[in-house]
């Protein structure tokens, strides 16, 4: 089924197109035919990186490389744009969307970090297209931090090698204060090449008892903007959805909202983890970060906590949406700065326009922004 923005556009031009015109759309229509994601080589149990996040909590993230930015070759970038329906004008705006410093002096101090957020999920082993949440293995958040004072223009984001991959083993996201569970940083300081090869793509591995096992490619569920905010005693991860324009069954079943927020608290790794959520290895915090915890078991999350692999933090749902996360602070009012809500709404408007210029198909817009060929991955859908 077409995604929301594509469906709206089709409705607007219904009756004005023909089969010949459909063919003229070129590569844009290639994605409509489901193509099985390209699997990697078959791994054996003797391979050091055989285990993945799908097999244990967590997977050995060493298999993902060191996370240093590796530029995507020029020919590869050109292929992505051409296959995803890019234009010459878009080519000139590759990596040029972020405008650092454009909001200097206006961003409230309660916003500790802002950026672009993508929500993904992966089906259970052997299930490429989950039919409901029960067939999902795990959900994820992909965070791409922006300069705090930046605004967004047209084009894709520069590959800054600062992407964070957050795993949510519970599959769904908490929506009220009664729902709270652990998430953790699976990888930090990731570039687009690493994200494509080690997270988005499907893979196969071999076991002695079950033979060859297939891990499906990651499926996009939504894209939007986010901010990590502080209200003094608590930290929040607030987000506003850009894609899809209207949430459907898939997004609602995952616990996502058009405008949502979580209270986030980082776990002190010096204390024993709660039963059932312990990781084989804790985060390697430097002395100054570890000392921030003092004797506390948990503390309000700070953006730099998420820069360390294996950081565990608590996600607590907020039924009030973004209201608490965007409460204005007195000092910002006195300095005449924007409220957190106003700043997020500006960023959301900018991102909505940016994604529309990338492509009117939701899946293509997301994958173009991530520098990969949309045809190689599952499409974003609003129904299972």
Short mmCIF file of C-alpha atoms in Angstrom, two decimals:
data_model
loop_
_atom_site.label_atom_id
_atom_site.label_comp_id
_atom_site.label_asym_id
_atom_site.label_seq_id
_atom_site.Cartn_x
_atom_site.Cartn_y
_atom_site.Cartn_z
CA UNK A 1 0.00 0.00 0.00
CA UNK A 2 1.24 3.55 -0.71
CA UNK A 3 2.42 5.54 2.24
CA UNK A 4 0.44 8.54 3.45
CA UNK A 5 2.10 11.41 1.58
CA UNK A 6 2.28 9.39 -1.64
CA UNK A 7 -1.40 8.48 -1.29
CA UNK A 8 -2.34 12.15 -0.82
CA UNK A 9 -0.45 13.10 -3.94
CA UNK A 10 -2.01 10.25 -5.95
CA UNK A 11 -5.48 11.38 -4.87
CA UNK A 12 -4.74 14.92 -6.06
CA UNK A 13 -3.75 13.82 -9.57
CA UNK A 14 -6.16 10.90 -9.94
CA UNK A 15 -7.43 10.61 -13.48
CA UNK A 16 -4.62 12.70 -14.95
CA UNK A 17 -2.06 9.95 -15.27
CA UNK A 18 -1.80 6.94 -17.57
CA UNK A 19 0.17 3.74 -17.71
CA UNK A 20 2.71 5.43 -19.97
CA UNK A 21 3.14 8.23 -17.46
CA UNK A 22 3.63 5.64 -14.74
CA UNK A 23 6.49 4.19 -16.67
CA UNK A 24 7.97 7.64 -17.07
CA UNK A 25 8.34 7.96 -13.33
CA UNK A 26 11.44 5.83 -13.65
CA UNK A 27 13.26 4.49 -10.62
CA UNK A 28 10.62 5.89 -8.29
CA UNK A 29 8.27 3.05 -9.21
CA UNK A 30 10.87 0.36 -8.75
CA UNK A 31 10.37 0.37 -5.02
CA UNK A 32 6.73 -0.58 -5.32
CA UNK A 33 7.82 -4.12 -6.14
CA UNK A 34 9.05 -5.75 -2.95
CA UNK A 35 12.63 -6.79 -3.39
CA UNK A 36 14.22 -9.08 -0.86
CA UNK A 37 16.95 -7.21 1.04
CA UNK A 38 20.43 -8.28 0.12
CA UNK A 39 21.77 -10.70 2.70
CA UNK A 40 25.38 -10.79 3.75
CA UNK A 41 27.59 -13.86 3.59
CA UNK A 42 26.62 -16.83 5.69
CA UNK A 43 28.43 -16.75 9.02
CA UNK A 44 29.42 -19.77 11.04
CA UNK A 45 29.63 -20.30 14.78
CA UNK A 46 33.39 -19.99 14.46
CA UNK A 47 33.10 -16.37 13.31
CA UNK A 48 33.94 -13.90 16.05
CA UNK A 49 31.01 -11.64 15.15
CA UNK A 50 28.43 -14.38 14.65
CA UNK A 51 26.16 -13.19 17.45
CA UNK A 52 24.08 -10.08 16.85
CA UNK A 53 21.74 -7.95 18.90
CA UNK A 54 18.98 -10.23 17.70
CA UNK A 55 20.52 -13.25 19.43
CA UNK A 56 21.55 -11.88 22.81
CA UNK A 57 21.22 -8.71 24.88
CA UNK A 58 23.32 -7.11 23.70
CA UNK A 59 25.24 -8.39 20.72
CA UNK A 60 29.01 -7.98 20.63
CA UNK A 61 29.02 -4.46 19.22
CA UNK A 62 32.69 -4.84 18.40
CA UNK A 63 31.45 -6.50 15.22
CA UNK A 64 30.12 -3.11 14.17
CA UNK A 65 33.54 -1.56 13.76
CA UNK A 66 34.98 1.44 15.59
CA UNK A 67 32.25 3.85 14.49
CA UNK A 68 34.66 6.34 12.90
CA UNK A 69 33.16 8.19 9.98
CA UNK A 70 33.94 6.56 6.63
CA UNK A 71 32.90 8.77 3.67
CA UNK A 72 30.48 7.10 1.28
CA UNK A 73 32.12 6.94 -2.18
CA UNK A 74 30.91 9.56 -4.68
CA UNK A 75 29.63 6.92 -7.12
CA UNK A 76 27.67 5.27 -4.30
CA UNK A 77 26.06 8.55 -3.26
CA UNK A 78 25.10 9.27 -6.87
CA UNK A 79 23.52 5.82 -7.21
CA UNK A 80 21.43 6.37 -4.08
CA UNK A 81 20.09 9.68 -5.38
CA UNK A 82 19.31 8.29 -8.85
CA UNK A 83 17.63 5.11 -7.60
CA UNK A 84 15.60 6.99 -4.97
CA UNK A 85 14.30 9.48 -7.51
CA UNK A 86 16.72 12.29 -6.70
CA UNK A 87 17.10 15.43 -8.80
CA UNK A 88 20.04 17.55 -9.89
CA UNK A 89 18.87 20.23 -7.46
CA UNK A 90 18.91 17.71 -4.61
CA UNK A 91 22.41 16.62 -5.61
CA UNK A 92 23.63 20.13 -4.90
CA UNK A 93 22.04 20.03 -1.44
CA UNK A 94 23.46 16.71 -0.28
CA UNK A 95 24.66 17.09 3.29
CA UNK A 96 23.69 20.76 3.31
CA UNK A 97 20.46 20.70 5.34
CA UNK A 98 21.94 21.68 8.71
CA UNK A 99 22.61 25.39 9.21
CA UNK A 100 24.73 25.67 12.40
CA UNK A 101 24.42 28.85 14.43
CA UNK A 102 21.28 30.09 12.65
CA UNK A 103 19.29 29.95 15.93
CA UNK A 104 22.01 31.30 18.17
CA UNK A 105 20.61 33.06 21.22
CA UNK A 106 17.04 31.81 20.65
CA UNK A 107 17.27 28.17 21.80
CA UNK A 108 16.24 27.75 25.47
CA UNK A 109 18.82 26.39 27.91
CA UNK A 110 16.45 23.58 28.91
CA UNK A 111 17.09 21.96 25.51
CA UNK A 112 20.26 19.98 26.06
CA UNK A 113 20.32 18.46 22.58
CA UNK A 114 18.15 18.36 19.49
CA UNK A 115 18.23 16.38 16.28
CA UNK A 116 16.55 13.94 13.91
CA UNK A 117 15.06 10.67 15.16
CA UNK A 118 14.13 7.55 13.19
CA UNK A 119 12.13 4.64 14.61
CA UNK A 120 12.80 1.15 13.26
CA UNK A 121 11.86 -2.42 14.14
CA UNK A 122 13.17 -5.81 13.09
CA UNK A 123 11.16 -8.99 12.67
CA UNK A 124 11.98 -12.18 14.48
CA UNK A 125 14.49 -14.53 12.91
CA UNK A 126 13.12 -15.69 9.58
CA UNK A 127 10.21 -13.18 9.53
CA UNK A 128 10.83 -10.45 6.98
CA UNK A 129 7.36 -8.92 7.23
CA UNK A 130 5.87 -9.10 10.75
CA UNK A 131 2.07 -9.32 10.78
CA UNK A 132 1.78 -7.91 14.31
CA UNK A 133 3.91 -6.77 17.26
CA UNK A 134 4.32 -10.37 18.46
CA UNK A 135 6.44 -11.10 15.38
CA UNK A 136 8.79 -8.20 16.08
CA UNK A 137 12.14 -9.08 17.63
CA UNK A 138 13.15 -5.62 18.79
CA UNK A 139 12.50 -1.91 18.20
CA UNK A 140 15.10 0.84 17.84
CA UNK A 141 15.63 4.56 17.90
CA UNK A 142 18.28 6.11 15.67
CA UNK A 143 19.38 9.55 16.90
CA UNK A 144 21.23 12.05 14.69
CA UNK A 145 22.21 15.04 16.86
CA UNK A 146 22.30 18.50 15.30
CA UNK A 147 24.12 21.62 16.38
CA UNK A 148 22.00 23.02 19.22
CA UNK A 149 21.68 26.41 17.50
CA UNK A 150 21.08 25.00 14.02
CA UNK A 151 18.07 25.30 11.77
CA UNK A 152 17.20 22.97 8.88
CA UNK A 153 17.18 23.85 5.20
CA UNK A 154 16.63 21.59 2.20
CA UNK A 155 18.64 18.48 1.41
CA UNK A 156 20.08 15.61 3.39
CA UNK A 157 22.11 15.81 6.58
CA UNK A 158 25.89 15.67 6.52
CA UNK A 159 27.35 12.33 7.57
CA UNK A 160 28.94 13.56 10.80
CA UNK A 161 29.65 10.08 12.18
CA UNK A 162 27.69 10.91 15.34
CA UNK A 163 24.68 8.61 14.98
CA UNK A 164 23.51 6.65 18.02
CA UNK A 165 21.68 3.34 17.78
CA UNK A 166 19.35 2.75 20.75
CA UNK A 167 17.88 -0.71 21.28
CA UNK A 168 14.49 -1.18 22.96
CA UNK A 169 14.23 -4.91 23.84
CA UNK A 170 10.60 -4.51 24.97
CA UNK A 171 9.57 -4.02 21.30
CA UNK A 172 7.08 -1.25 22.10
CA UNK A 173 7.50 2.21 23.61
CA UNK A 174 5.96 3.23 26.95
CA UNK A 175 3.02 5.65 26.79
CA UNK A 176 2.18 6.28 30.45
CA UNK A 177 3.96 6.53 33.78
CA UNK A 178 2.85 2.99 34.60
CA UNK A 179 4.96 1.71 31.71
CA UNK A 180 8.72 1.82 32.19
CA UNK A 181 11.48 -0.33 30.83
CA UNK A 182 15.15 -0.38 29.96
CA UNK A 183 16.72 0.71 26.68
CA UNK A 184 20.44 0.74 25.94
CA UNK A 185 22.99 2.22 23.57
CA UNK A 186 23.95 -0.49 21.13
CA UNK A 187 26.30 1.73 19.16
CA UNK A 188 27.48 5.34 19.28
CA UNK A 189 29.49 7.59 16.95
CA UNK A 190 28.23 5.64 13.95
CA UNK A 191 28.55 6.81 10.33
CA UNK A 192 26.02 6.05 7.59
CA UNK A 193 28.13 3.25 6.08
CA UNK A 194 28.28 1.39 9.39
CA UNK A 195 24.57 1.95 10.02
CA UNK A 196 23.74 0.55 6.60
CA UNK A 197 25.98 -2.49 6.77
CA UNK A 198 25.64 -3.47 10.41
CA UNK A 199 22.09 -2.45 11.32
CA UNK A 200 19.77 -1.76 8.41
CA UNK A 201 20.77 -4.73 6.26
CA UNK A 202 19.64 -8.30 6.64
CA UNK A 203 22.16 -11.00 7.53
CA UNK A 204 22.51 -14.75 7.83
CA UNK A 205 24.43 -16.89 10.26
CA UNK A 206 24.85 -20.61 10.79
CA UNK A 207 24.30 -22.57 13.99
CA UNK A 208 25.13 -26.21 14.70
CA UNK A 209 21.60 -27.03 15.82
CA UNK A 210 19.35 -24.89 13.57
CA UNK A 211 21.46 -24.50 10.45
CA UNK A 212 21.35 -21.22 8.54
CA UNK A 213 19.30 -18.52 10.27
CA UNK A 214 18.08 -15.31 8.62
CA UNK A 215 17.91 -11.95 10.39
CA UNK A 216 15.59 -9.68 8.37
CA UNK A 217 16.41 -6.12 7.39
CA UNK A 218 15.26 -3.27 9.64
CA UNK A 219 11.86 -1.77 8.81
CA UNK A 220 11.21 1.97 9.21
CA UNK A 221 8.24 2.96 11.37
CA UNK A 222 8.57 6.74 11.60
CA UNK A 223 10.86 9.78 11.33
CA UNK A 224 10.79 13.10 13.10
CA UNK A 225 12.67 15.52 15.33
CA UNK A 226 13.66 15.14 18.97
CA UNK A 227 15.07 17.07 21.90
CA UNK A 228 16.61 15.97 25.17
CA UNK A 229 15.33 18.49 27.72
CA UNK A 230 15.72 19.12 31.42
CA UNK A 231 13.15 20.44 33.88
CA UNK A 232 15.65 20.54 36.74
CA UNK A 233 14.91 17.26 38.48
CA UNK A 234 14.17 15.18 35.37
CA UNK A 235 15.40 14.68 31.84
CA UNK A 236 13.04 14.01 28.95
CA UNK A 237 13.34 12.70 25.41
CA UNK A 238 10.60 14.53 23.50
CA UNK A 239 9.80 13.94 19.83
CA UNK A 240 7.46 15.17 17.09
CA UNK A 241 6.67 12.97 14.10
CA UNK A 242 7.26 14.17 10.55
CA UNK A 243 6.72 10.84 8.77
CA UNK A 244 4.13 9.43 8.42
CA UNK A 245 1.85 12.48 8.35
CA UNK A 246 -0.83 10.41 10.07
CA UNK A 247 -0.05 7.54 12.41
CA UNK A 248 -1.54 4.16 11.58
CA UNK A 249 -1.89 0.75 13.16
CA UNK A 250 1.84 0.01 13.03
CA UNK A 251 2.86 3.20 14.81
CA UNK A 252 0.09 3.00 17.40
CA UNK A 253 0.81 -0.65 18.20
CA UNK A 254 4.45 0.30 18.76
CA UNK A 255 3.32 2.90 21.29
CA UNK A 256 4.33 5.90 19.19
CA UNK A 257 2.48 9.21 19.26
CA UNK A 258 2.37 12.22 16.96
CA UNK A 259 3.97 14.21 19.79
CA UNK A 260 5.40 12.10 22.58
CA UNK A 261 7.95 12.08 25.36
CA UNK A 262 9.72 9.81 27.83
CA UNK A 263 11.35 10.56 31.14
CA UNK A 264 14.87 9.16 30.80
CA UNK A 265 17.17 8.15 33.67
CA UNK A 266 20.63 6.63 33.28
CA UNK A 267 21.60 3.59 35.35
CA UNK A 268 24.74 3.72 37.47
CA UNK A 269 26.84 0.77 36.19
CA UNK A 270 28.57 0.40 39.57
CA UNK A 271 25.37 -1.13 40.96
CA UNK A 272 24.02 -4.52 39.97
CA UNK A 273 21.52 -4.35 37.12
CA UNK A 274 17.85 -5.25 37.69
CA UNK A 275 17.11 -8.92 37.10
CA UNK A 276 16.79 -9.88 33.47
CA UNK A 277 18.32 -6.75 31.96
CA UNK A 278 22.02 -7.12 32.79
CA UNK A 279 24.43 -6.68 29.89
CA UNK A 280 27.62 -8.71 29.52
CA UNK A 281 29.60 -5.49 29.80
CA UNK A 282 28.86 -2.04 31.18
CA UNK A 283 29.67 1.36 29.65
CA UNK A 284 33.26 2.53 29.84
CA UNK A 285 32.59 5.90 31.48
CA UNK A 286 35.52 8.24 32.13
CA UNK A 287 36.07 9.28 35.73
CA UNK A 288 34.23 12.60 35.48
CA UNK A 289 31.07 10.99 34.09
CA UNK A 290 31.09 8.21 36.70
CA UNK A 291 31.53 10.74 39.50
CA UNK A 292 28.33 12.52 38.44
CA UNK A 293 26.34 9.60 39.83
CA UNK A 294 27.85 9.95 43.31
CA UNK A 295 26.03 7.20 45.28
CA UNK A 296 22.88 7.36 43.14
CA UNK A 297 21.61 4.26 41.35
CA UNK A 298 19.94 6.40 38.70
CA UNK A 299 20.36 10.00 37.55
CA UNK A 300 18.64 12.23 34.96
CA UNK A 301 20.11 11.30 31.60
CA UNK A 302 22.55 13.68 29.93
CA UNK A 303 23.26 13.63 26.17
CA UNK A 304 26.85 12.55 26.71
CA UNK A 305 25.69 9.40 28.56
CA UNK A 306 24.33 8.23 25.20
CA UNK A 307 27.77 8.56 23.63
CA UNK A 308 28.91 5.39 25.43
CA UNK A 309 28.08 1.91 24.19
CA UNK A 310 26.18 -0.22 26.76
CA UNK A 311 24.75 2.78 28.59
CA UNK A 312 21.43 1.63 30.03
CA UNK A 313 18.64 4.10 30.69
CA UNK A 314 15.07 3.87 31.85
CA UNK A 315 12.28 4.92 29.50
CA UNK A 316 9.19 6.08 31.41
CA UNK A 317 6.09 6.92 29.39
CA UNK A 318 4.36 10.28 29.67
CA UNK A 319 0.61 10.32 29.02
CA UNK A 320 0.68 14.13 28.83
CA UNK A 321 2.62 14.01 25.55
CA UNK A 322 5.32 16.69 25.42
CA UNK A 323 3.73 19.05 27.95
CA UNK A 324 6.07 18.30 30.87
CA UNK A 325 9.13 17.91 28.66
CA UNK A 326 8.65 21.38 27.18
CA UNK A 327 7.81 23.37 30.32
CA UNK A 328 9.36 26.86 30.01
CA UNK A 329 12.10 27.67 32.51
CA UNK A 330 12.10 30.99 34.37
CA UNK A 331 15.63 31.98 33.32
CA UNK A 332 14.76 31.48 29.63
CA UNK A 333 11.63 33.61 29.97
CA UNK A 334 13.70 36.39 31.51
CA UNK A 335 16.20 36.25 28.66
CA UNK A 336 13.45 36.35 26.04
CA UNK A 337 14.28 32.98 24.51
CA UNK A 338 11.85 30.72 22.70
CA UNK A 339 9.93 28.17 24.77
CA UNK A 340 11.04 24.56 24.25
CA UNK A 341 7.72 23.82 22.53
CA UNK A 342 8.15 26.72 20.11
CA UNK A 343 11.68 25.61 19.28
CA UNK A 344 10.55 22.04 18.61
CA UNK A 345 7.66 23.21 16.46
CA UNK A 346 10.03 25.32 14.35
CA UNK A 347 12.34 22.33 13.90
CA UNK A 348 9.38 20.10 13.02
CA UNK A 349 8.19 22.54 10.33
CA UNK A 350 11.69 22.72 8.86
CA UNK A 351 12.05 18.94 8.84
CA UNK A 352 8.62 18.44 7.28
CA UNK A 353 9.60 20.68 4.37
CA UNK A 354 13.03 19.06 4.12
CA UNK A 355 11.64 15.54 3.88
CA UNK A 356 9.00 16.59 1.33
CA UNK A 357 11.75 17.92 -0.93
CA UNK A 358 13.69 14.66 -0.65
CA UNK A 359 10.78 12.56 -1.93
CA UNK A 360 6.99 12.45 -1.63
CA UNK A 361 7.19 8.73 -0.80
CA UNK A 362 7.80 8.25 2.93
CA UNK A 363 10.13 5.28 2.61
CA UNK A 364 12.21 6.87 -0.13
CA UNK A 365 12.56 10.10 1.84
CA UNK A 366 13.83 8.26 4.92
CA UNK A 367 16.29 6.06 3.08
CA UNK A 368 17.54 8.93 0.92
CA UNK A 369 18.27 10.81 4.14
CA UNK A 370 20.21 7.77 5.37
CA UNK A 371 22.12 7.38 2.11
CA UNK A 372 20.81 3.95 1.11
CA UNK A 373 18.78 2.49 -1.75
CA UNK A 374 15.13 2.27 -0.71
CA UNK A 375 14.53 -0.74 -2.97
CA UNK A 376 16.84 -2.86 -0.81
CA UNK A 377 14.78 -2.45 2.37
CA UNK A 378 11.23 -2.94 3.64
CA UNK A 379 8.85 -0.04 3.04
CA UNK A 380 7.33 2.06 5.79
CA UNK A 381 3.73 0.98 6.25
CA UNK A 382 0.93 2.20 8.50
CA UNK A 383 -0.80 -1.20 8.69
CA UNK A 384 0.60 -4.68 9.32
#
